[in-house]
C-alpha cells in the first residue's frame, strides 16, 4: 500500500489485495465454523520407550465445505491476529476435556498460542475451565512456545509458576527453535520439553542435529523433565532416540493424529503394541 497524504492508503499491489481478501474470507468462515460444527480435534499419541501411551496432543482441524481441509498453519495465524483465537482456544480446551474424560489416565496436551497466553487473567481462565469440568489439572498439559514467553519474561514466569502450583503440566513446544532456549529452561517451571522435529529429522544426516538431540535429552533428564521427540517418521529415528535415552516420542511412524473415537480405543488398550 502506498500512502497518499494523511490517512489515505491506496492499494496498488493486486496480489496483496488478493491476500487481504483471502484473509477476510478465512476470518469470516472461521468465525462461523465453530457454530456450524466444522471444527474438530484429532489426537496424536505420545508414547514412552515401550510404546505405552502416556498422552495425546490435541490438534485442531477445520473441514470447510467451501475450502476443504484448511490446515491449522493457515488459519491459526489469522485467528491469532483477531479476538477469534480466544473463542477458538476455548473451544479447543472444552473439546480436549471431553476426549480426556474417555481415557483411563493419559494426559491431553493442548497448544496455546502466544496471544492466548498473554490474555488478561489467563491463569484464572484456564483453571476455571478445567476444574469446573471436574478434570485433574495433572492430566492437562499446556503447550507453549518460546515466542509466548519472549516478550514478557517476568509475566510468563509468574503465570507458569501459578499454573504449576495448581497442578497443571507445562510443556515447552518446538524446543530449540526459539530464542534463549537454555535461559528459559533455567528460569521456568517446566514438566516437558518437546524437541522440535527439525532436529529429529536432521539426526541421521548432520552431526549437529544429532548432538543437539543428545544434549537436550541429557539436559531434560538431569533436570527431571520429560523429553518428547517430535516428528519421529522412521524406525531408524525411533531406534536412535531410544539409544540416546529419550523417554518419550511422537510422530507419524508411531501414529498419525487420530479421531476421538480411535484415541479412546487406543487409550484403553494403553499401548501401540
Ligand atoms: P505443533 O504444535 O508443532 O504440532 C505438531 C505438528 O506436526 C502437527 O501438525 C502434527 O500433525 C505434525 N506432525 C506430527 N508428527 C509428525 C511427523 O512425524 N512428521 C511431520 N512432518 N509432521 C508431524 P498440524 O496438526 O498441522 O499443526 C500445525 C501447527 O498448528 C501445530 O504445530 C500448532 O502450532 C498449530 N496448532 C494445531 N492445533 C492447534 C490448536 O488447537 N491451538 C493452537 N493455538 N495451535 C494449534
Ligand atoms: Ca504442539
Ligand atoms: Ca511442536
Ligand atoms: Ca511447530
GROMACS .gro file of C-alpha atoms and ligand atoms in nm:
model
  322
    1UNK     CA    1   0.000   0.000   0.000
    2UNK     CA    2   0.122   0.348  -0.078
    3UNK     CA    3   0.047   0.647   0.140
    4UNK     CA    4  -0.120   0.940  -0.035
    5UNK     CA    5  -0.129   1.208   0.227
    6UNK     CA    6  -0.296   1.174   0.563
    7UNK     CA    7  -0.477   0.856   0.642
    8UNK     CA    8  -0.529   0.775   0.277
    9UNK     CA    9  -0.391   0.445   0.161
   10UNK     CA   10  -0.402   0.329  -0.196
   11UNK     CA   11  -0.364  -0.040  -0.253
   12UNK     CA   12  -0.166  -0.083  -0.569
   13UNK     CA   13  -0.041  -0.435  -0.535
   14UNK     CA   14  -0.304  -0.668  -0.668
   15UNK     CA   15  -0.160  -0.981  -0.512
   16UNK     CA   16  -0.165  -0.809  -0.177
   17UNK     CA   17  -0.525  -0.714  -0.239
   18UNK     CA   18  -0.594  -1.080  -0.309
   19UNK     CA   19  -0.426  -1.198   0.005
   20UNK     CA   20  -0.618  -0.948   0.217
   21UNK     CA   21  -0.941  -1.065   0.066
   22UNK     CA   22  -0.840  -1.424   0.131
   23UNK     CA   23  -0.764  -1.345   0.491
   24UNK     CA   24  -1.101  -1.181   0.537
   25UNK     CA   25  -1.273  -1.483   0.389
   26UNK     CA   26  -1.089  -1.717   0.622
   27UNK     CA   27  -1.168  -1.494   0.915
   28UNK     CA   28  -1.539  -1.484   0.835
   29UNK     CA   29  -1.553  -1.854   0.759
   30UNK     CA   30  -1.370  -1.939   1.076
   31UNK     CA   31  -1.592  -1.731   1.298
   32UNK     CA   32  -1.887  -1.933   1.171
   33UNK     CA   33  -1.703  -2.263   1.168
   34UNK     CA   34  -1.743  -2.330   1.538
   35UNK     CA   35  -2.119  -2.278   1.534
   36UNK     CA   36  -2.153  -2.486   1.218
   37UNK     CA   37  -1.956  -2.772   1.370
   38UNK     CA   38  -1.685  -2.763   1.106
   39UNK     CA   39  -1.400  -2.781   1.356
   40UNK     CA   40  -1.278  -3.097   1.515
   41UNK     CA   41  -0.990  -3.214   1.725
   42UNK     CA   42  -0.766  -3.504   1.638
   43UNK     CA   43  -0.525  -3.665   1.882
   44UNK     CA   44  -0.171  -3.781   1.826
   45UNK     CA   45  -0.037  -4.035   2.076
   46UNK     CA   46   0.273  -3.955   2.280
   47UNK     CA   47   0.443  -4.278   2.378
   48UNK     CA   48   0.706  -4.396   2.622
   49UNK     CA   49   1.003  -4.617   2.538
   50UNK     CA   50   0.792  -4.934   2.548
   51UNK     CA   51   0.534  -4.773   2.321
   52UNK     CA   52   0.293  -4.731   2.610
   53UNK     CA   53   0.057  -4.438   2.559
   54UNK     CA   54   0.125  -4.163   2.810
   55UNK     CA   55  -0.072  -3.884   2.649
   56UNK     CA   56  -0.219  -3.733   2.336
   57UNK     CA   57  -0.154  -3.398   2.171
   58UNK     CA   58  -0.478  -3.230   2.063
   59UNK     CA   59  -0.457  -3.083   1.714
   60UNK     CA   60  -0.729  -2.876   1.554
   61UNK     CA   61  -0.879  -2.948   1.212
   62UNK     CA   62  -1.111  -2.732   1.004
   63UNK     CA   63  -1.313  -2.919   0.747
   64UNK     CA   64  -1.474  -2.640   0.549
   65UNK     CA   65  -1.736  -2.729   0.286
   66UNK     CA   66  -1.612  -2.425   0.097
   67UNK     CA   67  -1.233  -2.453   0.122
   68UNK     CA   68  -1.187  -2.820   0.205
   69UNK     CA   69  -0.940  -2.919   0.474
   70UNK     CA   70  -0.776  -2.599   0.591
   71UNK     CA   71  -0.450  -2.673   0.777
   72UNK     CA   72  -0.407  -2.505   1.116
   73UNK     CA   73  -0.082  -2.347   0.996
   74UNK     CA   74  -0.304  -2.144   0.763
   75UNK     CA   75  -0.589  -2.039   0.992
   76UNK     CA   76  -0.435  -2.025   1.341
   77UNK     CA   77  -0.212  -1.727   1.250
   78UNK     CA   78  -0.517  -1.546   1.111
   79UNK     CA   79  -0.720  -1.621   1.424
   80UNK     CA   80  -0.419  -1.505   1.626
   81UNK     CA   81  -0.446  -1.159   1.476
   82UNK     CA   82  -0.802  -1.114   1.595
   83UNK     CA   83  -1.009  -1.193   1.901
   84UNK     CA   84  -1.112  -1.516   1.730
   85UNK     CA   85  -0.820  -1.701   1.881
   86UNK     CA   86  -0.981  -1.678   2.223
   87UNK     CA   87  -1.310  -1.827   2.112
   88UNK     CA   88  -1.123  -2.093   1.918
   89UNK     CA   89  -0.890  -2.165   2.208
   90UNK     CA   90  -1.179  -2.206   2.450
   91UNK     CA   91  -1.345  -2.447   2.211
   92UNK     CA   92  -1.024  -2.649   2.196
   93UNK     CA   93  -0.993  -2.664   2.576
   94UNK     CA   94  -1.352  -2.784   2.613
   95UNK     CA   95  -1.323  -3.047   2.337
   96UNK     CA   96  -0.993  -3.172   2.472
   97UNK     CA   97  -1.157  -3.222   2.811
   98UNK     CA   98  -1.444  -3.417   2.657
   99UNK     CA   99  -1.193  -3.654   2.499
  100UNK     CA  100  -0.976  -3.675   2.809
  101UNK     CA  101  -1.269  -3.796   3.014
  102UNK     CA  102  -1.297  -4.106   2.796
  103UNK     CA  103  -0.934  -4.210   2.865
  104UNK     CA  104  -0.827  -4.413   3.166
  105UNK     CA  105  -0.533  -4.199   3.278
  106UNK     CA  106  -0.344  -4.036   2.994
  107UNK     CA  107  -0.295  -3.661   2.973
  108UNK     CA  108  -0.406  -3.430   2.695
  109UNK     CA  109  -0.155  -3.180   2.562
  110UNK     CA  110  -0.317  -2.861   2.434
  111UNK     CA  111  -0.148  -2.597   2.218
  112UNK     CA  112  -0.182  -2.238   2.334
  113UNK     CA  113  -0.089  -1.957   2.101
  114UNK     CA  114   0.114  -1.662   2.230
  115UNK     CA  115  -0.187  -1.436   2.220
  116UNK     CA  116  -0.396  -1.669   2.434
  117UNK     CA  117  -0.112  -1.688   2.679
  118UNK     CA  118  -0.097  -1.309   2.701
  119UNK     CA  119  -0.467  -1.280   2.774
  120UNK     CA  120  -0.565  -1.099   3.091
  121UNK     CA  121  -0.640  -1.346   3.370
  122UNK     CA  122  -0.506  -1.633   3.164
  123UNK     CA  123  -0.449  -1.849   3.470
  124UNK     CA  124  -0.792  -1.793   3.623
  125UNK     CA  125  -0.950  -1.857   3.287
  126UNK     CA  126  -0.782  -2.191   3.225
  127UNK     CA  127  -0.817  -2.306   3.585
  128UNK     CA  128  -1.187  -2.231   3.580
  129UNK     CA  129  -1.248  -2.418   3.254
  130UNK     CA  130  -1.052  -2.725   3.354
  131UNK     CA  131  -1.152  -2.760   3.717
  132UNK     CA  132  -1.520  -2.682   3.662
  133UNK     CA  133  -1.522  -2.978   3.424
  134UNK     CA  134  -1.402  -3.192   3.713
  135UNK     CA  135  -1.070  -3.270   3.546
  136UNK     CA  136  -0.745  -3.323   3.734
  137UNK     CA  137  -0.507  -3.047   3.613
  138UNK     CA  138  -0.231  -3.308   3.629
  139UNK     CA  139  -0.385  -3.461   3.319
  140UNK     CA  140  -0.396  -3.131   3.133
  141UNK     CA  141  -0.074  -3.022   2.969
  142UNK     CA  142  -0.033  -2.669   2.839
  143UNK     CA  143   0.196  -2.645   2.537
  144UNK     CA  144   0.350  -2.308   2.476
  145UNK     CA  145   0.636  -2.197   2.256
  146UNK     CA  146   0.924  -1.974   2.348
  147UNK     CA  147   0.760  -1.698   2.146
  148UNK     CA  148   0.485  -1.682   2.409
  149UNK     CA  149   0.745  -1.624   2.678
  150UNK     CA  150   0.971  -1.395   2.484
  151UNK     CA  151   0.811  -1.053   2.509
  152UNK     CA  152   0.741  -1.054   2.880
  153UNK     CA  153   0.959  -1.299   3.062
  154UNK     CA  154   0.863  -1.186   3.411
  155UNK     CA  155   0.495  -1.220   3.348
  156UNK     CA  156   0.545  -1.558   3.181
  157UNK     CA  157   0.740  -1.681   3.481
  158UNK     CA  158   0.461  -1.578   3.714
  159UNK     CA  159   0.192  -1.743   3.502
  160UNK     CA  160   0.381  -2.068   3.464
  161UNK     CA  161   0.460  -2.080   3.832
  162UNK     CA  162   0.095  -2.034   3.925
  163UNK     CA  163  -0.024  -2.294   3.677
  164UNK     CA  164   0.224  -2.544   3.805
  165UNK     CA  165   0.119  -2.471   4.160
  166UNK     CA  166  -0.234  -2.558   4.054
  167UNK     CA  167  -0.101  -2.890   3.928
  168UNK     CA  168  -0.105  -2.827   3.553
  169UNK     CA  169   0.160  -2.979   3.331
  170UNK     CA  170   0.364  -2.734   3.126
  171UNK     CA  171   0.544  -2.824   2.805
  172UNK     CA  172   0.779  -2.611   2.601
  173UNK     CA  173   0.694  -2.682   2.237
  174UNK     CA  174   0.927  -2.672   1.935
  175UNK     CA  175   1.220  -2.660   2.172
  176UNK     CA  176   1.539  -2.535   2.016
  177UNK     CA  177   1.381  -2.316   1.751
  178UNK     CA  178   1.315  -2.011   1.970
  179UNK     CA  179   1.529  -1.754   2.144
  180UNK     CA  180   1.733  -1.812   2.458
  181UNK     CA  181   1.630  -2.173   2.500
  182UNK     CA  182   1.864  -2.254   2.783
  183UNK     CA  183   1.768  -1.945   2.969
  184UNK     CA  184   1.405  -2.048   2.951
  185UNK     CA  185   1.482  -2.391   3.089
  186UNK     CA  186   1.660  -2.246   3.385
  187UNK     CA  187   1.406  -1.978   3.455
  188UNK     CA  188   1.080  -2.167   3.424
  189UNK     CA  189   0.898  -2.446   3.593
  190UNK     CA  190   0.854  -2.695   3.312
  191UNK     CA  191   0.745  -3.057   3.307
  192UNK     CA  192   0.822  -3.137   2.950
  193UNK     CA  193   1.048  -3.035   2.663
  194UNK     CA  194   0.935  -3.113   2.313
  195UNK     CA  195   1.233  -3.136   2.079
  196UNK     CA  196   1.138  -2.976   1.751
  197UNK     CA  197   1.103  -3.219   1.466
  198UNK     CA  198   1.362  -3.037   1.256
  199UNK     CA  199   1.630  -3.177   1.490
  200UNK     CA  200   1.485  -3.527   1.483
  201UNK     CA  201   1.469  -3.503   1.106
  202UNK     CA  202   1.832  -3.393   1.084
  203UNK     CA  203   1.961  -3.651   1.329
  204UNK     CA  204   2.057  -3.912   1.072
  205UNK     CA  205   2.220  -3.661   0.836
  206UNK     CA  206   2.401  -3.399   1.038
  207UNK     CA  207   2.632  -3.437   1.330
  208UNK     CA  208   2.499  -3.107   1.465
  209UNK     CA  209   2.136  -3.218   1.491
  210UNK     CA  210   2.234  -3.548   1.647
  211UNK     CA  211   2.449  -3.369   1.904
  212UNK     CA  212   2.169  -3.127   1.990
  213UNK     CA  213   1.916  -3.407   2.031
  214UNK     CA  214   2.154  -3.596   2.260
  215UNK     CA  215   2.225  -3.286   2.468
  216UNK     CA  216   1.860  -3.195   2.511
  217UNK     CA  217   1.776  -3.550   2.619
  218UNK     CA  218   2.051  -3.543   2.882
  219UNK     CA  219   1.963  -3.196   2.998
  220UNK     CA  220   1.595  -3.286   3.034
  221UNK     CA  221   1.679  -3.600   3.225
  222UNK     CA  222   1.921  -3.423   3.456
  223UNK     CA  223   1.654  -3.167   3.537
  224UNK     CA  224   1.381  -3.427   3.585
  225UNK     CA  225   1.181  -3.322   3.282
  226UNK     CA  226   1.005  -3.541   3.035
  227UNK     CA  227   1.159  -3.507   2.688
  228UNK     CA  228   0.937  -3.574   2.390
  229UNK     CA  229   1.100  -3.613   2.049
  230UNK     CA  230   0.857  -3.479   1.788
  231UNK     CA  231   0.818  -3.585   1.427
  232UNK     CA  232   0.951  -3.940   1.451
  233UNK     CA  233   0.898  -4.065   1.096
  234UNK     CA  234   1.119  -4.374   1.068
  235UNK     CA  235   1.219  -4.682   1.261
  236UNK     CA  236   1.581  -4.568   1.235
  237UNK     CA  237   1.494  -4.245   1.416
  238UNK     CA  238   1.299  -4.434   1.679
  239UNK     CA  239   1.591  -4.667   1.750
  240UNK     CA  240   1.842  -4.382   1.756
  241UNK     CA  241   1.625  -4.189   2.003
  242UNK     CA  242   1.586  -4.492   2.226
  243UNK     CA  243   1.959  -4.547   2.219
  244UNK     CA  244   2.012  -4.184   2.314
  245UNK     CA  245   1.792  -4.239   2.619
  246UNK     CA  246   1.491  -4.043   2.501
  247UNK     CA  247   1.193  -4.109   2.727
  248UNK     CA  248   0.904  -4.010   2.501
  249UNK     CA  249   0.827  -3.997   2.132
  250UNK     CA  250   0.564  -3.872   1.893
  251UNK     CA  251   0.540  -3.889   1.516
  252UNK     CA  252   0.390  -4.042   1.204
  253UNK     CA  253   0.598  -4.359   1.238
  254UNK     CA  254   0.427  -4.428   1.569
  255UNK     CA  255   0.085  -4.291   1.484
  256UNK     CA  256  -0.074  -4.017   1.282
  257UNK     CA  257  -0.319  -3.793   1.465
  258UNK     CA  258  -0.644  -3.992   1.503
  259UNK     CA  259  -1.004  -3.903   1.579
  260UNK     CA  260  -1.154  -3.905   1.928
  261UNK     CA  261  -1.312  -4.247   1.890
  262UNK     CA  262  -0.987  -4.415   1.788
  263UNK     CA  263  -0.798  -4.226   2.057
  264UNK     CA  264  -1.036  -4.366   2.317
  265UNK     CA  265  -0.978  -4.723   2.195
  266UNK     CA  266  -0.604  -4.674   2.194
  267UNK     CA  267  -0.608  -4.511   2.537
  268UNK     CA  268  -0.799  -4.807   2.676
  269UNK     CA  269  -0.556  -5.050   2.518
  270UNK     CA  270  -0.275  -4.842   2.666
  271UNK     CA  271  -0.009  -4.930   2.412
  272UNK     CA  272   0.075  -4.915   2.042
  273UNK     CA  273   0.190  -5.277   2.052
  274LIG     P1  274   0.283  -2.828   1.653
  274LIG     O1  275   0.224  -2.788   1.784
  274LIG     O2  276   0.431  -2.831   1.645
  274LIG     O3  277   0.219  -2.969   1.619
  274LIG     C1  278   0.287  -3.074   1.556
  274LIG     C2  279   0.254  -3.077   1.409
  274LIG     O4  280   0.337  -3.175   1.345
  274LIG     C3  281   0.111  -3.121   1.378
  274LIG     O5  282   0.072  -3.055   1.257
  274LIG     C4  283   0.127  -3.270   1.355
  274LIG     O6  284   0.022  -3.326   1.279
  274LIG     C5  285   0.257  -3.271   1.281
  274LIG     N1  286   0.327  -3.400   1.293
  274LIG     C6  287   0.317  -3.494   1.388
  274LIG     N2  288   0.401  -3.597   1.365
  274LIG     C7  289   0.467  -3.567   1.251
  274LIG     C8  290   0.569  -3.635   1.174
  274LIG     O7  291   0.615  -3.745   1.206
  274LIG     N3  292   0.613  -3.572   1.063
  274LIG     C9  293   0.565  -3.449   1.024
  274LIG     N4  294   0.614  -3.396   0.913
  274LIG     N5  295   0.470  -3.383   1.094
  274LIG    C10  296   0.422  -3.441   1.206
  274LIG     P2  297  -0.068  -2.982   1.244
  274LIG     O8  298  -0.175  -3.061   1.312
  274LIG     O9  299  -0.087  -2.946   1.101
  274LIG    O10  300  -0.049  -2.850   1.330
  274LIG    C11  301   0.041  -2.750   1.288
  274LIG    C12  302   0.056  -2.644   1.395
  274LIG    O11  303  -0.067  -2.574   1.413
  274LIG    C13  304   0.092  -2.701   1.531
  274LIG    O12  305   0.229  -2.729   1.537
  274LIG    C14  306   0.048  -2.588   1.619
  274LIG    O13  307   0.146  -2.486   1.623
  274LIG    C15  308  -0.075  -2.535   1.548
  274LIG     N6  309  -0.196  -2.593   1.610
  274LIG    C16  310  -0.257  -2.710   1.588
  274LIG     N7  311  -0.365  -2.725   1.667
  274LIG    C17  312  -0.371  -2.614   1.744
  274LIG    C18  313  -0.462  -2.569   1.847
  274LIG    O14  314  -0.557  -2.636   1.888
  274LIG     N8  315  -0.435  -2.445   1.901
  274LIG    C19  316  -0.329  -2.370   1.862
  274LIG     N9  317  -0.310  -2.250   1.920
  274LIG    N10  318  -0.243  -2.409   1.766
  274LIG    C20  319  -0.264  -2.531   1.708
  275LIG    CA1  320   0.247  -2.862   1.983
  276LIG    CA1  321   0.580  -2.892   1.812
  277LIG    CA1  322   0.565  -2.650   1.521
   0.00000   0.00000   0.00000
